Amino acid sequence: MTETRIGDAHGPTHTGTGDQHFYYLLAGEDRLVRTGIDPLRVALEHRRWLSSRFVSPRGYGDAAERLEKPGTTVLLAGSPGSGRRTTAVVLLHRQGAEADRFRDLSLADQRTEEPEPAEGDRILLDLSGASEQEFAGEQQWLSAYWDKVERSGARMAVVLPDGYDRLLRSDLRPLVVPIERPRGDRVLARHLARAGIDVPAAELRESVLGELLERSAMRELQRLAELMEQARSTGGDLALWARRAVQALRDRSKEVADQVAGLAEGRQRALLLVAAMLNGAPADVVFHQAERLLVMLKHPPEEKPRLDRTDLTERLDDLRVAVDRDGRIQFDALAYDAAVRAHFWTYYPDLRAAFGQWVGETVRAGRLGQQDRRLLVARFAEQSLRVGRTRPLFELAEFWAAETRLLPESIEVLACGLADERFGPAFRARVYDWATTARLHPNLVRVLARICLDVMAPTHPDQALVRLHHLARGAAEGGPQDAREALFVLVRRDRRLHAKLMARLWDAMETRRVDSADVGIFLGLMDPLSWAPDRAVVRGWRAVLAVAPAQRWEPVVKRWLSEALTEPARGERLMQVLVHAAEERADLLSRLYLVGYDWAATGGDSSQRPGRDEVAGRFWQLIDRAQGIEPMDPPRARPSEERIA
């Protein structure tokens, strides 16, 4: 898909209308809180947003018919800019139930962590950026994964790269549905209508927008609609909004290059760059941060006395930057700040590292408000990703995570990378590397826990689970438990992930045969017990009883017995699970007997004593039967797939 060449906002950056979500720290605490709605809801709302503005391309009906039944796959083919990815997203969104999982898969992900498709899953695989060599080499995997999708009852939409036809295997060809670029005037009219600007498609064709509507990629038309909406806020009529939007959307690299070349001093250029990075921030902050950038670049100080120099207003006017009545700066030309940022990152490659250092220190200095810091982080991430530099973003995430007050910025920079279509897999791989590293800084663990739960889980739930499990394993006893808490939140809202975590836990405990962090994670899942099959819980308890000292698991056993006081039927099943887990070990059964005795004798007040005695008696009876002390009574059925609800 083609991209606008002015460095406009796309991918991770969100500076337009609509809800914005970021993190802050509760006053007096070190707990991160996310504003806005639940991340899964955010992902769903984004798909609804796309669907409401979507204009069906030719071929959409055939693709929708192909995906109508579960267990089906469609391969979407189209020219760059035809909206292939958006079509795939909308196709999947409109199939199945809204509650069904939506998963975004990439070639880089499947090489290391191929998630198994499950019933109801809607899987997006975007191969539009794959090279010929990659596409040719991965078709065997794609064919095998298609078979898994079919057997599991999932649905999958695959976006094919341009020029796929000569490389595609014969067994995959029947799955291909070609689509054609929809009419640009209809696309723009639909977007504008959703923004409250009702204009007929014919009127758009006859305006200054006509040429753009014929040739622009879908991404550019979406950006054009955003720019027209921004232009509306400055007043005027539709014709004026259209002219300003076209000016902003066109390739402005020469215009910016001419302006930069016309600036006689490095001080002016530094101010121009800082103004672009901090567009919308207070003017005095922009001035001070421009001076700071000059110091970091070792620029010679100005020799004139301060009062002999031009003041800030005149300097900004020379750069075509205005100051509003609130003292905040704003570029006169719509979206010109994005073009300036793109110019400096493109044509000053030797200064990119210094720009990154300046961003890190500017955020750390504390002069900017929360929203201005967030925008600075997003703009820096946008430019770094545009030129393919991921390492500075990783380094800044660690740098900011070292200070508790900067955890939201650390999260923001990683969220930008994870949301990027091109570099998202690299960021997921880096999060995995961090998660499997021993002795991480506790604050970085907090950051990664929130990233996994809030950013990765909505589209890559299996990968989020694996990373959270590693992070929870590495958390020291008595230290921050953010990763474990995030892991529990994730699996308690998804039964499939809960079962996957249970399998990981018992596999680890059964193979290591030593006490480990997995024991604590398992016991945490059991207290309170969420949904799980009896058989899985028995297997987990059996592993815990085999590797952990009694003092680790006794408190959970006592809480299970307490639950039997208020819910006898559920309590009976809980006690059966414990006994079945220990029944091959006489020493463990004896220990459970003593735990029940201690619970009955020492817990609660006198009014609960009869009930505790009754529960303990039933527990002892189950233990006796497991030891063969009451052979005349029929044994209880062993647990199978019945659920503890």
XYZ file of C-alpha atoms in Angstrom:
645
model
C 0.000 0.000 0.000
C 1.368 3.429 -0.883
C 2.010 6.040 1.765
C 1.644 9.802 1.828
C 5.088 11.345 1.472
C 4.747 14.279 3.843
C 5.387 12.180 6.929
C 1.745 12.417 7.909
C 0.384 10.663 10.949
C -0.378 7.013 10.420
C 0.069 3.808 12.332
C 0.773 4.527 15.966
C 0.009 8.240 16.045
C -3.469 9.433 16.902
C -3.889 13.194 16.970
C -7.312 13.575 15.429
C -10.808 13.338 16.792
C -12.227 10.584 18.942
C -11.309 8.990 22.243
C -7.680 9.012 23.252
C -6.342 6.610 25.843
C -3.166 6.775 27.839
C -1.762 5.885 31.235
C -1.192 7.842 34.398
C -0.044 7.087 37.931
C -2.398 7.320 40.866
C -1.344 10.075 43.237
C 0.703 8.709 46.103
C 0.921 5.257 44.520
C 3.006 3.470 41.931
C -0.004 1.804 40.324
C -0.583 2.433 36.630
C -4.130 3.225 35.564
C -5.343 3.300 31.979
C -7.858 5.941 31.029
C -10.686 5.226 28.624
C -12.478 1.954 28.040
C -11.280 -1.627 28.132
C -8.615 -2.460 25.498
C -10.734 -5.198 23.943
C -13.512 -2.663 23.637
C -11.121 -0.181 22.010
C -10.144 -2.751 19.372
C -13.812 -3.549 18.744
C -14.709 0.142 18.462
C -11.922 0.642 15.930
C -13.317 -2.176 13.771
C -16.784 -0.663 14.073
C -15.309 2.689 13.047
C -13.774 1.119 9.941
C -16.931 -0.804 9.103
C -19.148 2.292 9.327
C -16.925 4.155 6.838
C -16.226 1.230 4.551
C -17.219 1.318 0.889
C -17.332 -2.198 -0.548
C -14.933 -2.757 -3.440
C -15.865 -4.923 -6.390
C -15.322 -8.518 -5.302
C -16.327 -7.919 -1.685
C -19.541 -9.915 -2.043
C -17.685 -12.985 -3.282
C -15.227 -12.763 -0.382
C -18.039 -12.327 2.164
C -19.847 -15.354 0.745
C -16.634 -17.395 1.013
C -16.251 -16.521 4.712
C -19.897 -17.014 5.622
C -19.380 -20.445 7.169
C -16.933 -21.276 9.983
C -13.749 -23.081 8.981
C -13.204 -21.009 5.835
C -10.339 -18.968 4.399
C -10.166 -16.280 1.730
C -7.086 -14.832 0.025
C -7.608 -11.194 -0.992
C -5.751 -9.914 -4.043
C -5.632 -6.328 -5.228
C -3.332 -3.548 -6.320
C -1.462 -1.448 -3.727
C -3.751 1.260 -2.371
C -6.950 -0.660 -3.101
C -7.729 -1.115 0.603
C -6.894 -4.818 0.843
C -6.123 -4.809 4.566
C -9.172 -2.737 5.510
C -11.334 -5.049 3.390
C -9.928 -8.061 5.262
C -10.568 -6.441 8.639
C -14.153 -5.516 7.760
C -14.828 -8.959 6.262
C -13.794 -10.653 9.501
C -15.523 -8.077 11.684
C -18.854 -8.677 9.971
C -18.637 -12.474 10.327
C -19.404 -14.424 13.484
C -20.228 -12.765 16.802
C -18.645 -9.579 18.133
C -17.407 -11.542 21.138
C -15.377 -13.908 18.919
C -11.632 -13.394 19.135
C -9.968 -11.235 16.488
C -6.323 -12.162 15.979
C -3.669 -10.437 13.884
C -1.026 -12.884 12.650
C 2.236 -12.186 10.810
C 4.923 -14.281 9.204
C 7.411 -13.200 11.858
C 5.015 -14.356 14.598
C 4.342 -17.774 13.126
C 8.046 -18.568 12.816
C 8.435 -18.464 16.594
C 4.993 -18.691 18.192
C 2.344 -20.086 15.902
C -0.987 -19.780 17.739
C -3.405 -22.641 17.262
C -6.706 -21.479 15.723
C -9.792 -22.154 17.817
C -13.502 -22.243 17.081
C -14.882 -18.770 16.419
C -11.471 -17.156 15.922
C -11.216 -14.502 13.218
C -7.645 -14.418 11.959
C -6.062 -11.686 9.838
C -2.809 -12.518 8.040
C -1.368 -9.542 6.168
C 1.251 -10.608 3.614
C 1.087 -7.406 1.592
C 4.605 -6.435 2.647
C 6.176 -9.872 2.090
C 9.010 -10.156 -0.392
C 8.797 -12.640 -3.255
C 11.242 -14.923 -1.464
C 9.272 -14.785 1.800
C 5.955 -15.380 0.075
C 7.259 -18.286 -1.976
C 8.899 -19.895 1.061
C 5.942 -19.646 3.417
C 3.188 -21.080 1.236
C 3.622 -24.586 2.604
C 3.049 -23.216 6.097
C 0.058 -21.207 4.836
C -1.484 -24.323 3.314
C -1.020 -26.263 6.564
C -2.486 -23.411 8.622
C -5.480 -23.192 6.274
C -6.138 -26.851 7.114
C -6.028 -26.042 10.846
C -8.453 -23.163 10.350
C -10.836 -25.476 8.506
C -10.717 -28.166 11.207
C -11.043 -25.725 14.108
C -14.030 -23.764 12.831
C -12.148 -20.466 12.676
C -12.174 -17.934 9.822
C -9.100 -16.450 8.138
C -8.580 -13.587 5.680
C -5.158 -13.326 4.033
C -3.948 -10.177 2.273
C -1.788 -11.205 -0.679
C 1.247 -9.218 -1.857
C 1.329 -7.453 -5.185
C 2.530 -9.777 -7.944
C 1.438 -12.921 -6.095
C 0.010 -14.582 -9.182
C 3.179 -16.085 -10.628
C 4.225 -17.482 -7.215
C 0.980 -18.875 -5.789
C 0.668 -22.643 -5.381
C -2.097 -24.369 -7.286
C -3.838 -25.693 -4.133
C -4.257 -22.125 -2.822
C -5.565 -20.575 -6.042
C -9.229 -21.529 -5.470
C -9.182 -19.398 -2.308
C -8.249 -16.170 -4.128
C -10.824 -13.398 -4.487
C -9.612 -10.285 -6.381
C -10.909 -6.896 -5.306
C -10.788 -3.558 -7.107
C -10.208 -0.107 -5.653
C -13.562 1.493 -4.777
C -14.442 4.889 -6.198
C -12.543 7.597 -4.361
C -15.435 10.087 -4.309
C -17.695 7.560 -2.576
C -14.995 6.701 -0.042
C -14.330 10.337 0.852
C -18.040 11.177 0.955
C -18.652 8.324 3.389
C -15.813 9.455 5.678
C -16.949 13.072 5.600
C -20.556 12.120 6.306
C -19.454 10.267 9.436
C -17.673 13.459 10.518
C -20.848 15.482 10.033
C -19.898 16.947 6.633
C -22.611 15.964 4.158
C -21.558 16.537 0.578
C -22.594 14.607 -2.569
C -19.913 12.485 -4.222
C -20.503 14.338 -7.504
C -19.671 17.668 -5.874
C -16.409 16.195 -4.562
C -15.466 14.998 -8.056
C -15.953 18.499 -9.485
C -13.860 20.188 -6.785
C -10.123 20.632 -6.428
C -10.124 17.101 -4.988
C -10.970 15.485 -8.315
C -7.485 14.296 -9.284
C -6.750 12.938 -5.810
C -10.006 10.990 -5.793
C -8.974 9.201 -8.968
C -5.478 8.062 -7.968
C -5.015 8.189 -4.178
C -4.634 5.097 -2.054
C -7.347 4.386 0.497
C -5.011 5.389 3.317
C -4.483 8.784 1.700
C -8.225 9.316 1.280
C -8.752 8.588 4.960
C -6.036 11.111 5.772
C -7.650 13.609 3.381
C -10.939 13.307 5.267
C -9.141 13.920 8.569
C -7.438 17.007 7.163
C -10.717 18.408 5.846
C -12.265 17.905 9.265
C -9.346 19.811 10.837
C -9.619 22.555 8.218
C -13.324 22.983 9.033
C -12.393 24.146 12.543
C -10.664 27.217 11.042
C -13.837 28.416 9.306
C -14.763 28.939 5.652
C -16.664 26.772 3.209
C -16.161 23.339 1.681
C -14.054 24.700 -1.167
C -11.634 26.305 1.305
C -11.426 23.151 3.425
C -10.685 21.119 0.322
C -7.929 23.488 -0.842
C -6.248 23.476 2.564
C -6.477 19.689 2.819
C -4.986 19.197 -0.645
C -2.131 21.548 0.197
C -1.449 19.572 3.364
C -1.639 16.190 1.658
C 0.623 16.928 -1.287
C 4.332 16.124 -1.175
C 5.720 19.084 0.778
C 9.297 17.892 0.988
C 10.573 20.554 -1.443
C 8.608 23.297 0.308
C 10.109 22.387 3.674
C 13.573 21.889 2.156
C 13.409 25.389 0.675
C 12.406 26.847 4.036
C 15.204 25.057 5.900
C 17.763 26.084 3.270
C 16.627 29.691 3.621
C 17.306 29.747 7.358
C 20.702 31.332 7.874
C 21.402 29.953 11.347
C 21.332 26.618 13.098
C 19.431 28.284 15.938
C 16.496 28.910 13.604
C 16.565 25.344 12.334
C 16.647 23.972 15.882
C 13.639 26.120 16.788
C 11.781 24.937 13.676
C 12.371 21.282 14.527
C 11.428 21.698 18.194
C 8.294 23.628 17.209
C 7.308 20.746 14.933
C 7.982 18.164 17.646
C 6.093 20.195 20.277
C 3.356 21.673 18.090
C 0.561 22.764 20.424
C 2.828 23.180 23.467
C 3.416 26.471 25.358
C 5.716 28.844 23.481
C 8.109 29.354 26.410
C 8.588 25.590 26.713
C 9.369 25.398 22.997
C 11.987 28.139 23.412
C 13.727 26.458 26.345
C 13.725 23.045 24.690
C 15.173 24.507 21.491
C 18.001 25.979 23.563
C 18.475 22.601 25.198
C 18.737 20.900 21.791
C 21.446 23.368 20.747
C 23.449 22.547 23.874
C 23.141 18.811 23.220
C 24.293 19.356 19.627
C 27.266 21.400 20.944
C 26.148 24.373 18.887
C 28.245 27.516 19.553
C 26.467 30.015 21.819
C 25.187 33.248 20.300
C 27.573 36.131 20.989
C 25.061 39.001 20.881
C 23.703 40.233 24.230
C 20.256 38.791 24.889
C 18.363 42.086 24.446
C 20.062 42.657 21.096
C 18.583 39.465 19.722
C 15.109 39.073 18.231
C 12.397 38.021 20.631
C 10.581 34.693 20.474
C 7.470 36.038 18.733
C 9.487 37.441 15.846
C 11.541 34.273 15.543
C 8.376 32.155 15.401
C 6.778 34.506 12.861
C 9.799 34.053 10.626
C 9.146 30.295 10.781
C 5.416 30.700 10.008
C 4.485 29.562 13.517
C 1.754 31.412 15.417
C 1.107 31.758 19.143
C -2.545 31.572 20.204
C -4.120 33.518 23.058
C -3.334 30.657 25.443
C 0.359 31.021 24.651
C 0.576 27.793 22.653
C 2.215 27.491 19.248
C 0.554 26.348 16.047
C 1.882 26.136 12.484
C -0.029 28.306 10.048
C -0.189 25.624 7.344
C -2.291 22.534 7.981
C -0.150 19.427 8.733
C 3.037 21.371 7.970
C 4.569 20.288 11.280
C 4.514 16.647 10.120
C 6.385 17.594 6.940
C 9.033 19.417 8.987
C 9.568 16.406 11.236
C 9.910 14.127 8.217
C 12.463 16.468 6.638
C 14.798 16.543 9.633
C 14.662 12.778 10.139
C 15.250 12.149 6.442
C 17.970 14.664 5.660
C 19.879 14.829 8.953
C 20.525 11.104 9.466
C 23.706 11.786 11.459
C 21.668 13.702 14.063
C 18.955 11.099 14.629
C 20.679 9.724 17.731
C 20.956 13.251 19.159
C 17.283 13.901 18.391
C 16.412 10.748 20.327
C 18.554 11.820 23.267
C 16.844 15.214 23.237
C 13.396 13.567 23.291
C 14.416 11.362 26.217
C 15.692 14.294 28.253
C 12.789 16.586 27.308
C 10.255 14.077 28.585
C 12.353 13.502 31.682
C 12.769 17.224 32.440
C 9.129 17.575 33.448
C 8.406 20.927 31.756
C 5.728 19.456 29.486
C 2.203 18.565 30.506
C 0.973 14.992 30.218
C -0.751 15.401 26.859
C 2.197 17.298 25.353
C 4.576 14.569 26.522
C 2.363 11.910 24.997
C 2.282 13.717 21.637
C 6.068 14.186 21.671
C 6.570 10.471 22.294
C 4.146 9.529 19.500
C 5.761 11.941 17.023
C 9.248 10.668 17.802
C 8.070 7.062 17.458
C 6.417 7.885 14.131
C 9.624 9.293 12.653
C 11.862 6.571 14.087
C 9.645 3.862 12.624
C 9.372 5.686 9.301
C 13.145 5.485 8.850
C 13.336 1.950 10.286
C 14.989 2.746 13.647
C 13.551 0.580 16.418
C 16.494 0.451 18.836
C 16.095 4.077 20.040
C 12.500 3.296 20.995
C 13.551 0.211 22.958
C 16.238 2.229 24.709
C 13.846 5.038 25.605
C 11.320 2.561 26.999
C 13.979 1.277 29.393
C 15.309 4.763 30.130
C 11.903 6.127 31.108
C 10.906 2.981 32.993
C 13.771 3.589 35.418
C 11.715 6.464 36.891
C 8.275 5.624 38.249
C 6.735 8.925 37.162
C 7.673 8.195 33.522
C 6.056 4.765 33.283
C 3.197 6.131 31.128
C 5.719 7.424 28.569
C 7.548 4.095 28.570
C 4.258 2.353 27.831
C 3.355 4.886 25.153
C 6.547 4.410 23.131
C 6.157 0.619 23.140
C 2.469 0.879 22.268
C 3.377 2.979 19.217
C 5.796 0.316 18.023
C 3.421 -2.564 18.654
C 0.675 -0.814 16.669
C 2.915 -0.339 13.635
C 2.056 -2.703 10.776
C 5.662 -3.053 9.632
C 7.537 -3.228 12.928
C 4.917 -4.687 15.266
C 6.498 -8.176 15.055
C 9.912 -6.754 16.011
C 8.406 -5.102 19.080
C 6.607 -8.287 20.096
C 9.926 -10.126 19.781
C 11.652 -7.499 21.942
C 8.957 -7.781 24.614
C 9.569 -11.536 24.617
C 13.306 -11.014 25.051
C 12.664 -8.719 28.003
C 10.138 -11.104 29.529
C 12.618 -13.982 29.472
C 15.455 -11.898 30.937
C 16.346 -12.464 34.578
C 16.279 -9.605 37.089
C 14.448 -6.953 35.095
C 13.922 -3.571 36.722
C 10.583 -3.805 38.607
C 9.264 -0.744 36.777
C 9.997 -2.307 33.393
C 8.042 -5.372 34.520
C 5.090 -3.080 35.286
C 5.358 -1.509 31.840
C 5.542 -4.840 30.028
C 2.615 -6.231 32.026
C 0.371 -3.356 30.958
C 1.601 -3.563 27.352
C 0.846 -7.285 27.160
C -2.625 -6.979 28.672
C -3.796 -3.750 27.048
C -1.992 -3.604 23.680
C -1.013 -7.134 22.664
C -3.861 -9.206 24.087
C -6.687 -7.737 21.926
C -5.008 -8.949 18.702
C -2.249 -11.372 19.856
C -3.686 -13.066 22.962
C -1.506 -16.189 22.842
C 1.668 -14.145 22.628
C 0.498 -11.900 25.439
C -0.112 -14.981 27.584
C 3.378 -16.391 26.970
C 5.068 -13.094 27.826
C 2.986 -12.485 30.935
C 3.720 -16.018 32.129
C 7.469 -15.431 31.791
C 7.196 -12.063 33.534
C 5.152 -13.562 36.365
C 7.748 -16.306 36.786
C 10.507 -13.742 37.088
C 8.749 -11.560 39.684
C 10.445 -11.848 43.060
C 8.377 -12.935 46.034
C 7.232 -9.850 47.901
C 7.968 -7.621 44.897
C 5.518 -6.021 42.443
C 3.000 -8.553 41.197
C 1.735 -6.562 38.208
C 2.605 -9.319 35.748
C 0.837 -12.023 37.732
C -2.244 -9.851 38.203
C -2.328 -9.032 34.480
C -1.925 -12.730 33.660
C -4.893 -13.615 35.866
C -7.051 -10.894 34.297
C -6.208 -12.207 30.828
C -6.984 -15.877 31.452
C -10.057 -15.329 33.617
C -11.809 -13.620 30.720
C -10.895 -16.289 28.147
C -11.425 -20.005 28.810
C -9.125 -21.086 25.999
C -6.251 -19.029 27.411
C -7.026 -20.322 30.898
C -6.654 -23.889 29.648
C -3.433 -23.004 27.831
C -1.926 -21.494 30.980
C -2.930 -24.524 33.043
C -1.162 -26.767 30.523
C 1.981 -24.603 30.670
C 1.948 -24.714 34.462
C 1.625 -28.451 34.907
C 4.117 -29.142 32.114
C 6.669 -26.935 33.880
C 6.044 -28.389 37.324
C 5.990 -31.998 36.154
C 9.265 -31.666 34.257
C 11.222 -29.545 36.705
C 10.194 -31.468 39.822
C 11.338 -28.542 41.961
C 9.570 -25.728 43.720
C 9.162 -22.822 41.312
C 7.273 -19.621 40.624
C 4.765 -21.729 38.691
C 3.543 -23.133 42.002
C 2.639 -19.643 43.159
C 0.959 -18.845 39.858
C -1.110 -22.036 39.997
C -2.156 -21.423 43.604
C -3.070 -17.864 42.691
C -5.329 -19.180 39.944
C -6.945 -21.487 42.466
C -7.641 -18.663 44.932
C -10.336 -17.937 44.003
C -10.835 -20.681 41.453
C -12.175 -19.473 38.126
C -13.502 -21.695 35.365
C -11.493 -24.873 34.791
C -12.144 -28.547 34.011
C -11.798 -30.858 37.028
C -9.231 -32.963 35.205
C -6.925 -29.986 34.612
C -7.239 -28.799 38.213
C -6.488 -32.284 39.566
C -3.398 -32.520 37.382
C -2.201 -29.118 38.532
C -2.770 -29.893 42.204
C -0.979 -33.212 41.801
C 2.081 -31.387 40.479
C 1.940 -28.778 43.248
C 1.583 -31.367 46.000
C 4.585 -33.194 44.558
C 6.969 -30.224 44.364
C 5.871 -27.644 46.945
C 6.177 -27.669 50.741
C 2.890 -27.889 52.613
C 3.045 -24.332 53.907
C 2.745 -23.098 50.307
C -0.554 -24.805 49.539
C -2.239 -25.190 52.947
C -3.790 -21.656 52.963
C -5.553 -22.332 49.654
C -6.870 -25.687 50.897
C -8.315 -23.955 53.962
C -10.011 -21.307 51.821
C -11.527 -24.058 49.685
C -12.901 -25.690 52.825
C -14.322 -22.339 53.926
C -16.117 -22.066 50.593
C -17.855 -25.363 51.343
C -19.582 -23.651 54.284
C -21.601 -21.378 52.015
C -21.789 -23.492 48.844
C -21.970 -27.171 49.876
C -22.315 -28.614 46.358
C -19.378 -26.626 45.019
C -17.394 -27.348 48.177
C -17.941 -31.074 47.732
C -16.425 -30.925 44.277
C -13.475 -28.863 45.492
C -12.734 -31.396 48.206
C -12.965 -34.254 45.695
C -10.397 -32.513 43.472
C -7.932 -32.262 46.376
C -8.361 -35.871 47.384
C -8.066 -37.184 43.828
C -4.878 -35.161 43.385
C -3.302 -36.766 46.481
C -4.859 -40.229 46.533
C -1.742 -42.070 45.388
C 0.289 -40.574 48.228
C -0.598 -41.687 51.754
C 1.615 -38.982 53.254
C -0.231 -36.252 51.361
C -3.637 -37.630 52.287
C -2.571 -37.637 55.913
C -1.414 -34.044 55.586
C -4.752 -33.023 54.050
C -6.483 -34.755 56.977
C -4.475 -32.632 59.432
C -5.138 -29.448 57.453
C -8.868 -30.155 57.685
C -8.569 -30.760 61.426
C -6.663 -27.513 61.980
C -9.160 -25.572 59.871
C -12.124 -26.921 61.833
C -10.510 -26.401 65.224
C -9.002 -22.927 64.865
C -10.961 -20.975 62.261
C -14.079 -18.814 62.607
C -16.164 -18.047 65.678
C -18.214 -20.398 67.839
C -21.338 -20.007 65.679
C -19.478 -21.538 62.718
C -18.155 -24.499 64.680
C -20.956 -26.986 63.812
C -20.711 -26.132 60.118
C -16.927 -26.443 60.127
C -17.134 -29.799 61.884
C -19.607 -31.028 59.267
C -17.432 -29.887 56.332
C -14.312 -31.355 57.893
C -16.167 -34.628 58.477
C -17.110 -34.881 54.822
C -13.527 -34.084 53.845
C -12.173 -36.800 56.145
C -14.661 -39.282 54.755
C -13.381 -38.631 51.219
C -9.810 -39.094 52.435
C -10.726 -42.352 54.183
C -12.329 -43.704 51.033
C -9.242 -42.788 49.014
C -7.182 -44.833 51.485
C -9.592 -47.774 51.269
C -10.799 -47.454 54.878
C -14.473 -47.698 53.866
C -14.487 -50.335 51.133
C -18.243 -51.016 51.362
C -19.134 -47.538 50.054
C -19.068 -47.095 46.272
C -16.170 -44.900 45.151
C -16.834 -41.483 43.719
C -16.518 -41.035 39.974
C -13.182 -39.683 38.918
C -13.209 -36.157 37.505
C -13.414 -35.738 33.779
C -14.499 -32.688 31.841
C -17.028 -31.471 34.419
C -16.376 -27.869 35.298
C -15.880 -26.222 38.631
C -18.095 -23.217 38.120
